[in-house]
Coordinates of C-alpha atoms and ligand atoms in Angstrom, one line a residue:
X1 CA -11.9 -7.8 12.5
X2 CA -14.0 -6.5 9.7
X3 CA -17.5 -8.2 9.8
X4 CA -19.6 -6.6 7.1
X5 CA -18.8 -6.4 3.4
X6 CA -20.6 -6.1 0.1
X7 CA -20.1 -9.0 -2.3
X8 CA -19.9 -8.1 -5.9
X9 CA -17.9 -10.0 -8.5
X10 CA -17.2 -8.2 -11.7
X11 CA -15.9 -9.3 -15.0
X12 CA -14.9 -5.8 -16.1
X13 CA -16.2 -4.3 -19.3
X14 CA -18.2 -7.5 -20.0
X15 CA -21.6 -6.4 -18.9
X16 CA -23.5 -7.4 -15.8
X17 CA -21.8 -8.6 -12.6
X18 CA -21.6 -12.4 -12.6
X19 CA -23.3 -12.1 -9.2
X20 CA -23.1 -13.1 -5.7
X21 CA -25.7 -11.9 -3.2
X22 CA -26.7 -13.2 0.2
X23 CA -24.8 -13.2 3.4
X24 CA -23.0 -10.2 4.9
X25 CA -20.7 -11.6 7.5
X26 CA -17.3 -12.4 6.2
X27 CA -15.3 -15.6 6.6
X28 CA -11.5 -15.3 6.0
X29 CA -11.8 -11.6 5.1
X30 CA -9.7 -10.2 2.2
X31 CA -9.3 -7.0 4.2
X32 CA -6.9 -6.3 7.0
X33 CA -7.2 -3.8 9.8
X34 CA -7.0 0.0 9.5
X35 CA -4.1 0.6 12.0
X36 CA -2.0 -1.8 9.9
X37 CA -2.2 0.7 7.1
X38 CA -1.4 3.5 9.5
X39 CA 1.6 1.6 10.9
X40 CA 2.9 1.2 7.3
X41 CA 2.7 5.0 6.8
X42 CA 4.4 5.7 10.1
X43 CA 7.2 3.3 9.2
X44 CA 7.7 5.6 6.1
X45 CA 8.6 8.7 8.3
X46 CA 12.2 9.2 9.4
X47 CA 12.8 8.6 13.1
X48 CA 9.1 7.6 13.7
X49 CA 7.8 4.9 16.2
X50 CA 4.2 4.0 15.7
X51 CA 2.0 3.6 18.8
X52 CA -1.4 1.9 18.7
X53 CA -3.8 3.2 21.3
X54 CA -5.6 0.1 22.4
X55 CA -5.0 -3.5 23.4
X56 CA -1.8 -5.4 23.0
X57 CA -3.3 -7.9 20.6
X58 CA -3.8 -5.3 17.8
X59 CA -0.1 -4.4 17.9
X60 CA 1.0 -8.1 18.0
X61 CA -1.2 -9.0 15.0
X62 CA 0.0 -6.1 13.0
X63 CA 3.7 -6.7 13.8
X64 CA 3.3 -10.4 12.9
X65 CA 1.6 -9.6 9.6
X66 CA 4.3 -7.0 8.7
X67 CA 7.3 -9.0 9.8
X68 CA 6.1 -12.1 7.8
X69 CA 5.8 -10.0 4.7
X70 CA 8.8 -7.7 4.9
X71 CA 11.1 -10.2 6.8
X72 CA 12.3 -7.2 8.8
X73 CA 12.0 -6.3 12.5
X74 CA 9.0 -4.1 13.0
X75 CA 8.6 -2.4 16.3
X76 CA 5.1 -1.1 17.0
X77 CA 4.3 0.1 20.6
X78 CA 0.9 -0.4 22.3
X79 CA -0.7 1.5 25.1
X80 CA -1.7 -1.9 26.3
X81 CA -5.4 -1.5 27.4
X82 CA -6.6 -3.6 30.2
X83 CA -10.2 -4.2 31.5
X84 CA -9.7 -1.2 33.7
X85 CA -8.6 1.2 30.9
X86 CA -11.5 -0.1 28.8
X87 CA -14.0 1.0 31.4
X88 CA -12.3 4.1 32.9
X89 CA -10.4 5.4 29.8
X90 CA -6.9 5.0 28.6
X91 CA -5.2 8.3 29.4
X92 CA -2.8 6.8 32.0
X93 CA -1.8 4.1 29.6
X94 CA -1.3 6.7 26.9
X95 CA 1.1 8.8 29.1
X96 CA 3.0 5.7 30.2
X97 CA 3.3 4.5 26.6
X98 CA 4.6 7.8 25.4
X99 CA 7.1 8.1 28.3
X100 CA 8.4 4.6 27.6
X101 CA 8.8 5.2 23.9
X102 CA 10.7 8.5 24.4
X103 CA 13.0 6.8 27.0
X104 CA 13.7 3.7 24.9
X105 CA 13.7 4.9 21.3
X106 CA 14.4 8.6 21.5
X107 CA 12.2 9.2 18.4
X108 CA 11.8 12.4 16.5
X109 CA 8.1 11.4 15.7
X110 CA 5.5 9.3 17.4
X111 CA 2.7 8.2 15.1
X112 CA -0.4 7.4 17.1
X113 CA -3.2 5.4 15.5
X114 CA -6.5 4.5 17.2
X115 CA -7.9 1.0 17.2
X116 CA -11.4 -0.4 17.3
X117 CA -11.4 -0.4 21.2
X118 CA -10.2 3.1 21.8
X119 CA -12.6 4.4 19.1
X120 CA -15.5 2.5 20.6
X121 CA -15.1 3.9 24.1
X122 CA -14.5 7.4 22.6
X123 CA -10.9 8.1 23.6
X124 CA -9.9 11.7 23.0
X125 CA -6.5 11.1 21.5
X126 CA -5.9 14.8 20.4
X127 CA -6.8 15.8 24.0
X128 CA -4.3 13.2 25.4
X129 CA -1.6 14.6 23.2
X130 CA -2.3 18.1 24.2
X131 CA -2.3 17.3 27.9
X132 CA 0.9 15.4 27.5
X133 CA 2.6 18.4 25.7
X134 CA 1.3 20.9 28.3
X135 CA 2.6 18.7 31.2
X136 CA 6.0 18.1 29.7
X137 CA 7.0 21.1 27.5
X138 CA 9.2 23.6 29.1
X139 CA 10.7 21.1 31.6
X140 CA 13.9 21.0 29.6
X141 CA 12.5 18.1 27.5
X142 CA 12.4 18.2 23.8
X143 CA 9.3 16.4 22.8
X144 CA 8.9 14.4 19.6
X145 CA 6.4 15.6 17.0
X146 CA 3.1 13.8 17.5
X147 CA 0.9 12.7 14.6
X148 CA -2.6 11.2 15.2
X149 CA -4.7 9.2 12.7
X150 CA -8.1 8.0 13.5
X151 CA -8.3 4.4 12.2
X152 CA -11.1 2.3 13.6
X153 CA -11.2 -1.0 11.6
X154 CA -15.0 -1.2 11.5
X155 CA -15.0 2.0 9.4
X156 CA -12.3 0.9 6.9
X157 CA -9.7 -1.6 5.8
X158 CA -5.9 -1.4 5.9
X159 CA -6.1 0.6 2.6
X160 CA -8.3 3.2 4.1
X161 CA -6.1 3.3 7.2
X162 CA -3.1 3.9 5.0
X163 CA -4.8 6.8 3.0
X164 CA -6.3 8.4 6.1
X165 CA -2.9 8.4 7.8
X166 CA -1.2 10.0 4.8
X167 CA -3.8 12.7 4.9
X168 CA -3.6 13.1 8.7
X169 CA 0.2 13.4 8.6
X170 CA 0.2 16.0 5.8
X171 CA -2.6 18.0 7.5
X172 CA -0.5 18.0 10.7
X173 CA 2.9 18.9 9.2
X174 CA 2.5 20.6 5.8
X175 CA 3.5 24.3 5.9
X176 CA 3.4 27.0 3.4
X177 CA 6.3 29.5 3.0
X178 CA 6.6 30.2 -0.7
X179 CA 5.9 28.2 -3.8
X180 CA 8.7 25.6 -4.5
X181 CA 9.9 23.8 -7.6
X182 CA 9.7 20.3 -6.2
X183 CA 7.0 17.6 -7.0
X184 CA 5.3 15.6 -4.3
X185 CA 4.6 11.9 -5.0
X186 CA 2.0 10.2 -2.9
X187 CA 2.6 6.6 -4.1
X188 CA -0.1 4.7 -2.1
X189 CA 0.6 1.2 -0.8
X190 CA 3.4 -0.1 -3.0
X191 CA 6.4 -2.2 -2.2
X192 CA 9.8 -1.0 -1.0
X193 CA 11.2 -1.9 -4.4
X194 CA 8.6 0.2 -6.1
X195 CA 9.5 3.2 -3.9
X196 CA 13.2 2.8 -4.8
X197 CA 12.2 2.6 -8.4
X198 CA 10.3 5.8 -8.2
X199 CA 13.3 7.6 -6.5
X200 CA 15.6 6.3 -9.2
X201 CA 13.2 7.4 -12.1
X202 CA 12.7 10.9 -10.5
X203 CA 16.4 11.4 -9.9
X204 CA 17.3 10.3 -13.4
X205 CA 14.7 12.8 -14.7
X206 CA 16.5 15.4 -12.7
X207 CA 13.3 16.2 -10.7
X208 CA 13.4 17.7 -7.2
X209 CA 10.7 15.6 -5.3
X210 CA 9.3 14.5 -2.0
X211 CA 8.1 11.0 -1.8
X212 CA 5.7 10.2 1.1
X213 CA 5.6 7.7 2.7
X214 CA 9.0 6.2 2.0
X215 CA 9.5 2.8 3.8
X216 CA 11.9 1.6 1.1
X217 CA 14.7 1.4 3.6
X218 CA 12.9 1.1 7.0
X219 CA 11.1 -2.1 5.8
X220 CA 13.9 -3.4 3.5
X221 CA 17.2 -2.5 5.2
X222 CA 20.7 -3.7 4.9
X223 CA 22.1 -6.2 7.4
X224 CA 23.6 -4.5 10.4
X225 CA 25.6 -6.2 13.2
X226 CA 23.8 -4.2 15.8
X227 CA 20.0 -4.0 16.1
X228 CA 18.7 -0.6 15.0
X229 CA 15.9 0.5 17.4
X230 CA 14.7 2.8 14.7
X231 CA 15.8 1.7 11.2
X232 CA 17.4 4.3 9.0
X233 CA 15.3 5.8 6.2
X234 CA 11.9 7.3 5.8
X235 CA 10.7 10.7 4.6
X236 CA 12.3 13.4 6.8
X237 CA 10.0 15.7 8.7
X238 CA 11.3 18.8 6.9
X239 CA 10.4 17.2 3.6
X240 CA 6.8 16.5 4.7
X241 CA 6.6 20.1 5.9
X242 CA 7.6 21.4 2.5
X243 CA 4.9 19.3 0.8
X244 CA 2.8 22.5 1.4
X245 CA 5.1 24.3 -1.0
X246 CA 5.0 21.8 -3.8
X247 CA 4.8 22.7 -7.5
X248 CA 2.5 19.8 -8.1
X249 CA 1.3 16.6 -6.5
X250 CA 1.0 13.1 -8.2
X251 CA -1.3 10.8 -6.2
X252 CA -1.7 7.2 -7.2
X253 CA -4.8 5.3 -6.5
X254 CA -7.7 7.3 -8.0
X255 CA -10.2 4.4 -8.0
X256 CA -9.8 4.1 -4.2
X257 CA -10.2 7.8 -3.8
X258 CA -13.3 8.0 -5.8
X259 CA -15.1 5.1 -4.1
X260 CA -14.3 4.0 -0.6
X261 CA -13.3 7.3 0.9
X262 CA -15.8 9.6 -0.8
X263 CA -18.8 7.4 -0.2
X264 CA -18.5 7.9 3.6
X265 CA -18.5 11.6 3.5
X266 CA -19.9 12.8 0.2
X267 CA -18.5 16.1 -1.1
X268 CA -15.8 16.5 1.5
X269 CA -12.2 16.7 0.4
X270 CA -10.8 13.4 1.6
X271 CA -7.5 12.5 -0.1
X272 CA -4.2 14.1 0.8
X273 CA -3.8 15.3 -2.8
X274 CA -7.2 16.8 -2.9
X275 CA -6.7 18.5 0.4
X276 CA -3.5 20.0 -0.8
X277 CA -5.2 21.2 -3.9
X278 CA -8.0 22.9 -2.0
X279 CA -6.0 24.4 0.9
X280 CA -2.6 25.0 -0.7
X281 CA -3.7 25.4 -4.3
X282 CA -1.3 22.8 -5.5
X283 CA -2.4 21.0 -8.7
X284 CA -3.1 17.3 -7.9
X285 CA -2.6 14.8 -10.7
X286 CA -4.6 11.9 -9.5
X287 CA -4.2 8.6 -11.4
X288 CA -4.3 4.8 -11.0
X289 CA -1.2 3.0 -10.0
X290 CA 1.1 3.0 -13.1
X291 CA 1.0 -0.7 -14.0
X292 CA 1.2 -1.4 -17.7
X293 CA 2.4 0.7 -20.6
X294 CA -0.7 2.9 -21.0
X295 CA -0.8 3.6 -17.2
X296 CA 2.9 4.3 -17.0
X297 CA 2.8 6.5 -20.1
X298 CA 0.1 8.5 -18.2
X299 CA 2.4 9.0 -15.2
X300 CA 5.4 9.9 -17.4
X301 CA 3.3 12.4 -19.3
X302 CA 2.3 14.1 -16.1
X303 CA 6.0 14.3 -15.0
X304 CA 6.9 15.8 -18.4
X305 CA 3.9 18.2 -18.2
X306 CA 4.8 19.5 -14.7
X307 CA 8.6 19.8 -15.3
X308 CA 9.1 20.3 -19.1
X309 CA 11.7 17.5 -18.9
X310 CA 12.0 14.5 -21.1
X311 CA 12.0 10.8 -20.1
X312 CA 15.7 9.7 -19.7
X313 CA 17.1 7.4 -22.4
X314 CA 17.6 4.5 -19.9
X315 CA 13.9 4.5 -19.0
X316 CA 12.8 5.0 -22.6
X317 CA 14.6 1.9 -23.5
X318 CA 13.0 0.0 -20.6
X319 CA 9.7 0.9 -22.2
X320 CA 10.9 -0.3 -25.6
X321 CA 12.1 -3.7 -24.1
X322 CA 8.7 -4.1 -22.5
X323 CA 6.9 -3.5 -25.8
X324 CA 9.2 -6.1 -27.4
X325 CA 8.5 -8.7 -24.6
X326 CA 4.7 -8.1 -25.1
X327 CA 5.2 -9.2 -28.7
X328 CA 7.2 -12.2 -27.7
X329 CA 5.0 -13.4 -24.9
X330 CA 1.5 -12.5 -26.1
X331 CA 0.7 -15.8 -27.8
X332 CA 1.2 -17.7 -24.5
X333 CA -1.2 -15.6 -22.5
X334 CA -3.9 -14.3 -24.9
X335 CA -7.4 -15.2 -23.8
X336 CA -6.4 -16.6 -20.3
X337 CA -8.6 -15.8 -17.4
X338 CA -7.2 -14.3 -14.3
X339 CA -9.0 -14.0 -11.0
X340 CA -7.8 -10.8 -9.2
X341 CA -8.1 -9.8 -5.5
X342 CA -6.4 -7.5 -3.1
X343 CA -6.6 -3.7 -2.4
X344 CA -8.9 -1.9 -4.8
X345 CA -6.1 0.4 -6.1
X346 CA -4.0 -2.6 -7.0
X347 CA -6.7 -4.7 -8.4
X348 CA -8.0 -1.8 -10.6
X349 CA -4.5 -1.2 -12.0
X350 CA -3.9 -4.9 -12.5
X351 CA -7.3 -5.3 -14.3
X352 CA -6.4 -2.5 -16.7
X353 CA -3.0 -4.1 -17.3
X354 CA -4.6 -7.5 -18.0
X355 CA -6.7 -6.0 -20.6
X356 CA -3.7 -4.4 -22.2
X357 CA -2.0 -7.8 -22.6
X358 CA -5.0 -9.8 -23.7
X359 CA -5.9 -11.5 -20.3
X360 CA -9.5 -11.5 -19.2
X361 CA -9.5 -10.1 -15.7
X362 CA -12.2 -11.1 -13.1
X363 CA -12.1 -9.3 -9.8
X364 CA -13.9 -9.0 -6.6
X365 CA -15.0 -5.9 -4.7
X366 CA -14.9 -5.9 -1.0
X367 CA -15.5 -9.5 -0.1
X368 CA -13.9 -12.5 1.6
X369 CA -11.9 -15.5 0.5
X370 CA -14.9 -17.9 0.8
X371 CA -16.8 -15.9 -1.8
X372 CA -13.8 -15.8 -3.9
X373 CA -13.4 -19.6 -3.6
X374 CA -17.1 -20.1 -4.5
X375 CA -16.9 -17.8 -7.5
X376 CA -13.7 -19.5 -8.8
X377 CA -15.9 -22.6 -9.4
X378 CA -18.0 -20.5 -11.8
X379 CA -15.2 -18.5 -13.5
X380 CA -12.7 -21.3 -13.8
X381 CA -9.7 -19.0 -14.0
X382 CA -6.5 -20.1 -15.4
X383 CA -4.6 -18.5 -12.6
X384 CA -4.9 -16.2 -9.6
X385 CA -3.2 -12.8 -9.3
X386 CA -3.1 -11.6 -5.7
X387 CA -1.5 -12.0 -2.3
X388 CA -0.6 -15.2 -0.6
X389 CA -3.9 -15.4 1.4
X390 CA -5.6 -16.9 -1.7
X391 CA -3.1 -19.7 -2.0
X392 CA -5.5 -22.4 -0.7
X393 CA -7.9 -21.6 -3.5
X394 CA -5.2 -22.0 -6.1
X395 CA -4.1 -25.3 -4.5
X396 CA -7.6 -26.6 -4.3
X397 CA -8.2 -25.8 -8.0
X398 CA -4.7 -27.0 -9.1
X399 CA -3.9 -23.7 -10.8
X400 CA -1.0 -21.3 -10.4
X401 CA -1.0 -18.3 -8.1
X402 CA 1.1 -15.3 -9.2
X403 CA 1.9 -13.4 -6.0
X404 CA 1.5 -9.6 -6.0
X405 CA 0.7 -6.9 -3.3
X406 CA 0.4 -7.5 0.4
X407 CA 0.7 -9.8 2.3
X408 CA 3.0 -12.4 0.9
X409 CA 3.6 -14.7 3.8
X410 CA 4.8 -17.8 2.0
X411 CA 7.7 -16.5 0.0
X412 CA 10.9 -14.4 0.5
X413 CA 11.5 -11.2 -1.4
X414 CA 8.1 -9.5 -1.2
X415 CA 9.8 -6.3 -0.4
X416 CA 12.0 -6.5 -3.5
X417 CA 9.1 -7.2 -5.9
X418 CA 8.4 -4.6 -8.5
X419 CA 4.8 -3.8 -9.6
X420 CA 4.9 -0.3 -11.1
X421 CA 6.5 1.6 -14.0
X422 CA 7.9 0.0 -17.1
X423 CA 10.3 -2.0 -14.9
X424 CA 7.6 -3.3 -12.6
X425 CA 5.3 -4.2 -15.5
X426 CA 8.2 -6.1 -17.2
X427 CA 8.8 -8.1 -14.0
X428 CA 5.1 -8.9 -13.6
X429 CA 4.8 -9.8 -17.3
X430 CA 7.7 -12.2 -17.3
X431 CA 6.4 -13.8 -14.1
X432 CA 2.9 -14.3 -15.5
X433 CA 4.0 -15.7 -18.8
X434 CA 6.6 -18.0 -17.3
X435 CA 4.2 -19.2 -14.6
X436 CA 1.7 -20.2 -17.3
X437 CA 4.4 -21.8 -19.4
X438 CA 5.6 -23.8 -16.4
X439 CA 2.1 -24.9 -15.7
X440 CA 1.6 -26.0 -19.3
X441 CA 4.9 -27.8 -19.3
X442 CA 4.3 -29.7 -16.1
X443 CA 0.8 -30.8 -17.3
X444 CA 1.9 -31.7 -20.8
X445 CA 1.6 -35.5 -21.3
X446 CA 4.9 -35.6 -23.3
X447 CA 6.7 -32.5 -21.9
X448 CA 8.8 -30.1 -23.9
X449 CA 12.0 -28.3 -23.6
X450 CA 11.8 -26.1 -26.6
X451 CA 9.0 -23.7 -27.8
Ligands
SF4_501 S1 -7.8 -2.6 15.4 FE1 -9.7 -3.8 15.4 S2 -9.5 -5.1 13.5 FE2 -7.4 -4.3 14.0 S3 -6.5 -5.9 15.3 FE3 -7.4 -4.4 16.6 S4 -9.5 -5.2 17.1 FE4 -8.8 -6.3 15.3

């Protein structure tokens, strides 16, 4: 797991960091591993089976994390390194793994992510893929499409694994034929409900679009009597290929793009949107996740600008209801302190939203839960806003935790939770206000049933 982090606690727009220095090893890390992010992207491709090139434990850990959050079956294959493959290389395991996946799943795509072990011993995964194709093509076999993402966890978290895999997939598949009229949306790491919302919004707008990755069905599917080896849904290959012809790209998560990725390789084009802009000359509209009225207005303005279309009435009214609810709920939350944690993209967007509604956001950059716990003593937040891994801090302090993001392992419905757009903001706002009201009610010496 990740072992070195920088500890910085920020109270945004309030001057200097409130400060934590000292140790570098992490305890109870906030970050998850990079192939987990890669697996999430691969689950968002139609007909795709993810394969982790490394030891069995990595796939087991990632499956367990994703299943507990999404409450869906999550098949992730492993090339199952042993001591022997660690010393002599994993090419035989790779071939056996691919053969087994093709035999059992008949996938159209195999998404291959490296792990700490295979990266450390210098496995040549592109070479393994090439050798497999050379040995098997032309034997009457139709091989699946192979996508490879390099995702050592010591070089990045699950969020970096996610973004790197989006980039690797688009680099592998995007083609250019002629300029199209569709818009590509790169939504980042959002919930299945958020993805469904985006599809509904874009369809209502009348916009032709490609959404990638799209795990809105594969990780939140309907009940079927028979087990689906590969769940339905996901962005089809031909849609990813046509990303190269897009009229424009909208890429969420600019804070992450500007810091984490770029710091490793200064000056090099790193995000998928930026790569498309530089190689396919497609305008990339990079922006934070649209959480809050200002952030969603920014997203809608970009859509209008690209297409010349107007926001449909139904969604305009959702915005109006959100404004109305801010007026209704403002007095119950103004001046409260929220301690935020999670992926940078999400935390940055939530911090902007908190400022919009009068909540003071405190957030942590790249650290672990022990640091968060220690800082909670100084900040004395009124509530936590983050994933379920921070629950023990909320419990210890006797304050509420409003669950957002990934992972949420102690509740059902994480895949149906909205975060983005006017609708997602509305859901978040109601949850935050009602959570604080419930806390006040439960701790009132006389109680109340009217306000
Ligand atoms: S890839 Fe690395 S961090 Fe992730 S589970 Fe495997 S060993 Fe742990």
